[in-house]
């Protein structure tokens, strides 16, 4: 399947470095919590913010390299958000299997707050957060591409 003349593999290659950044942020947050840092310090390391930053970087890369268009941003935004939600889901499943808490199963992040409902939290991450997070990243990415094309159009190639 091709999206704007690009294969899914090409999209994964474009998003690859950003997926690595998201993995590092996830790991840093997990390690900071495991090390016993105060929760308000751990919250500064945000996977949600990292997804948005990576989306912005990918959009700038798409614009500067003339790699694709809005439809490609849809795929990249989904890949980045799906990867982050998969990592959070793995942390929740780890807690469910081992009983060892992670930052993602802290009582302030469960629904209802303090309820310890890990299945509910897992379901929420893989449905609502995945959907709305992708829509938010997509909207901001498309707006940025529109502004980049409006304010900084790429110069035609010289022969």
Coordinates of C-alpha atoms in Angstrom, one line a residue:
X1 CA 0.0 0.0 0.0
X2 CA 1.3 3.4 -0.9
X3 CA 0.4 6.7 0.6
X4 CA 1.3 9.7 -1.5
X5 CA 3.8 7.5 -3.4
X6 CA 5.5 6.3 -0.2
X7 CA 5.4 2.8 1.2
X8 CA 4.7 2.0 4.9
X9 CA 8.3 0.9 5.2
X10 CA 9.4 4.3 4.0
X11 CA 7.2 6.0 6.6
X12 CA 8.7 3.7 9.3
X13 CA 12.2 4.7 8.1
X14 CA 11.4 8.4 8.3
X15 CA 9.9 7.9 11.8
X16 CA 12.7 5.6 13.0
X17 CA 14.9 8.2 14.8
X18 CA 11.9 9.7 16.4
X19 CA 10.7 6.3 17.6
X20 CA 14.1 5.9 19.2
X21 CA 13.8 9.3 20.9
X22 CA 10.4 8.2 22.3
X23 CA 11.9 5.0 23.6
X24 CA 14.7 6.9 25.4
X25 CA 12.1 9.3 27.0
X26 CA 10.0 6.3 28.1
X27 CA 13.1 4.5 29.5
X28 CA 14.3 7.7 31.3
X29 CA 10.9 8.2 32.9
X30 CA 10.7 4.6 34.0
X31 CA 14.2 4.8 35.5
X32 CA 13.6 8.1 37.2
X33 CA 10.6 6.7 38.9
X34 CA 12.4 3.4 39.8
X35 CA 15.2 5.5 41.3
X36 CA 12.8 7.1 43.7
X37 CA 12.8 10.6 42.3
X38 CA 9.8 12.8 43.5
X39 CA 6.8 12.3 41.2
X40 CA 6.7 16.0 40.2
X41 CA 10.3 15.6 38.9
X42 CA 9.3 12.4 37.0
X43 CA 6.3 14.2 35.5
X44 CA 8.7 16.6 33.7
X45 CA 9.8 13.7 31.6
X46 CA 6.7 13.5 29.4
X47 CA 6.1 11.0 26.7
X48 CA 3.1 13.0 25.4
X49 CA 5.3 16.1 25.0
X50 CA 8.0 14.0 23.3
X51 CA 5.4 12.8 20.8
X52 CA 4.5 16.3 19.9
X53 CA 8.1 17.4 19.6
X54 CA 8.9 14.4 17.4
X55 CA 5.9 15.2 15.3
X56 CA 7.1 18.8 14.8
X57 CA 10.6 17.6 13.9
X58 CA 9.2 15.0 11.4
X59 CA 7.0 17.7 9.8
X60 CA 9.9 20.0 9.4
X61 CA 11.9 17.1 7.9
X62 CA 9.1 16.3 5.5
X63 CA 8.9 20.0 4.4
X64 CA 12.6 20.7 4.0
X65 CA 13.3 17.4 2.2
X66 CA 10.1 17.7 0.1
X67 CA 9.5 14.1 1.2
X68 CA 5.7 14.1 1.3
X69 CA 2.5 15.9 2.2
X70 CA -0.4 16.0 4.6
X71 CA -1.3 12.3 4.0
X72 CA 2.2 11.3 5.1
X73 CA 1.8 13.3 8.3
X74 CA -1.2 11.1 9.1
X75 CA 0.9 8.0 9.0
X76 CA 3.9 9.5 10.9
X77 CA 1.6 10.9 13.6
X78 CA -0.1 7.6 14.0
X79 CA 3.2 5.7 14.2
X80 CA 4.7 8.0 16.8
X81 CA 1.6 8.0 19.0
X82 CA 1.0 4.3 18.6
X83 CA 4.6 3.5 19.6
X84 CA 4.3 5.7 22.7
X85 CA 1.0 4.1 23.7
X86 CA 2.4 0.6 23.1
X87 CA 5.3 1.4 25.5
X88 CA 2.9 2.6 28.2
X89 CA 0.8 -0.5 27.7
X90 CA 3.9 -2.7 28.2
X91 CA 4.6 -0.9 31.5
X92 CA 1.1 -1.4 32.6
X93 CA 1.2 -5.1 31.6
X94 CA 4.5 -5.5 33.4
X95 CA 2.8 -4.3 36.6
X96 CA -0.1 -6.6 36.1
X97 CA 2.1 -9.6 35.6
X98 CA 4.8 -8.9 38.3
X99 CA 3.0 -6.7 40.8
X100 CA 5.9 -4.2 40.6
X101 CA 4.6 -0.7 40.2
X102 CA 5.8 1.7 37.4
X103 CA 5.3 5.3 36.9
X104 CA 2.4 4.5 34.5
X105 CA 0.6 2.5 37.2
X106 CA 1.0 5.1 39.9
X107 CA -2.4 5.7 41.7
X108 CA -2.6 9.3 40.4
X109 CA -2.7 7.9 36.8
X110 CA -5.4 5.2 37.2
X111 CA -9.1 5.5 36.6
X112 CA -10.7 6.2 39.0
X113 CA -7.8 8.0 40.7
X114 CA -6.2 5.7 43.2
X115 CA -8.4 2.8 42.2
X116 CA -5.7 0.6 40.8
X117 CA -7.8 -0.5 37.8
X118 CA -5.0 -1.5 35.5
X119 CA -7.3 -3.1 32.9
X120 CA -9.3 0.1 32.6
X121 CA -6.1 2.1 32.3
X122 CA -4.7 -0.2 29.7
X123 CA -7.9 -0.1 27.7
X124 CA -8.0 3.7 27.9
X125 CA -4.4 4.1 26.7
X126 CA -5.0 1.8 23.7
X127 CA -8.3 3.3 22.6
X128 CA -9.0 6.9 23.7
X129 CA -5.5 8.1 24.3
X130 CA -4.3 6.5 21.1
X131 CA -7.1 8.1 19.1
X132 CA -7.2 11.5 20.6
X133 CA -3.4 11.7 20.8
X134 CA -3.1 10.9 17.1
X135 CA -5.7 13.5 16.2
X136 CA -3.9 16.1 18.3
X137 CA -0.5 15.3 16.8
X138 CA -2.0 15.2 13.3
X139 CA -3.8 18.5 13.7
X140 CA -0.7 20.3 15.0
X141 CA 1.5 18.6 12.3
X142 CA -0.8 19.6 9.5
X143 CA -1.1 23.2 10.8
X144 CA 2.7 23.4 11.0
X145 CA 3.1 22.0 7.4
X146 CA 0.5 24.5 6.2
X147 CA 2.4 27.4 7.9
X148 CA 5.8 26.2 6.6
X149 CA 4.5 26.0 3.1
X150 CA 2.9 29.4 3.4
X151 CA 5.8 31.2 5.0
X152 CA 8.8 29.2 3.8
X153 CA 8.1 27.7 0.4
X154 CA 10.8 25.5 -1.0
X155 CA 12.8 27.1 -3.7
X156 CA 12.7 25.4 -7.1
X157 CA 15.8 23.3 -7.9
X158 CA 18.4 25.1 -10.1
X159 CA 19.8 23.3 -13.1

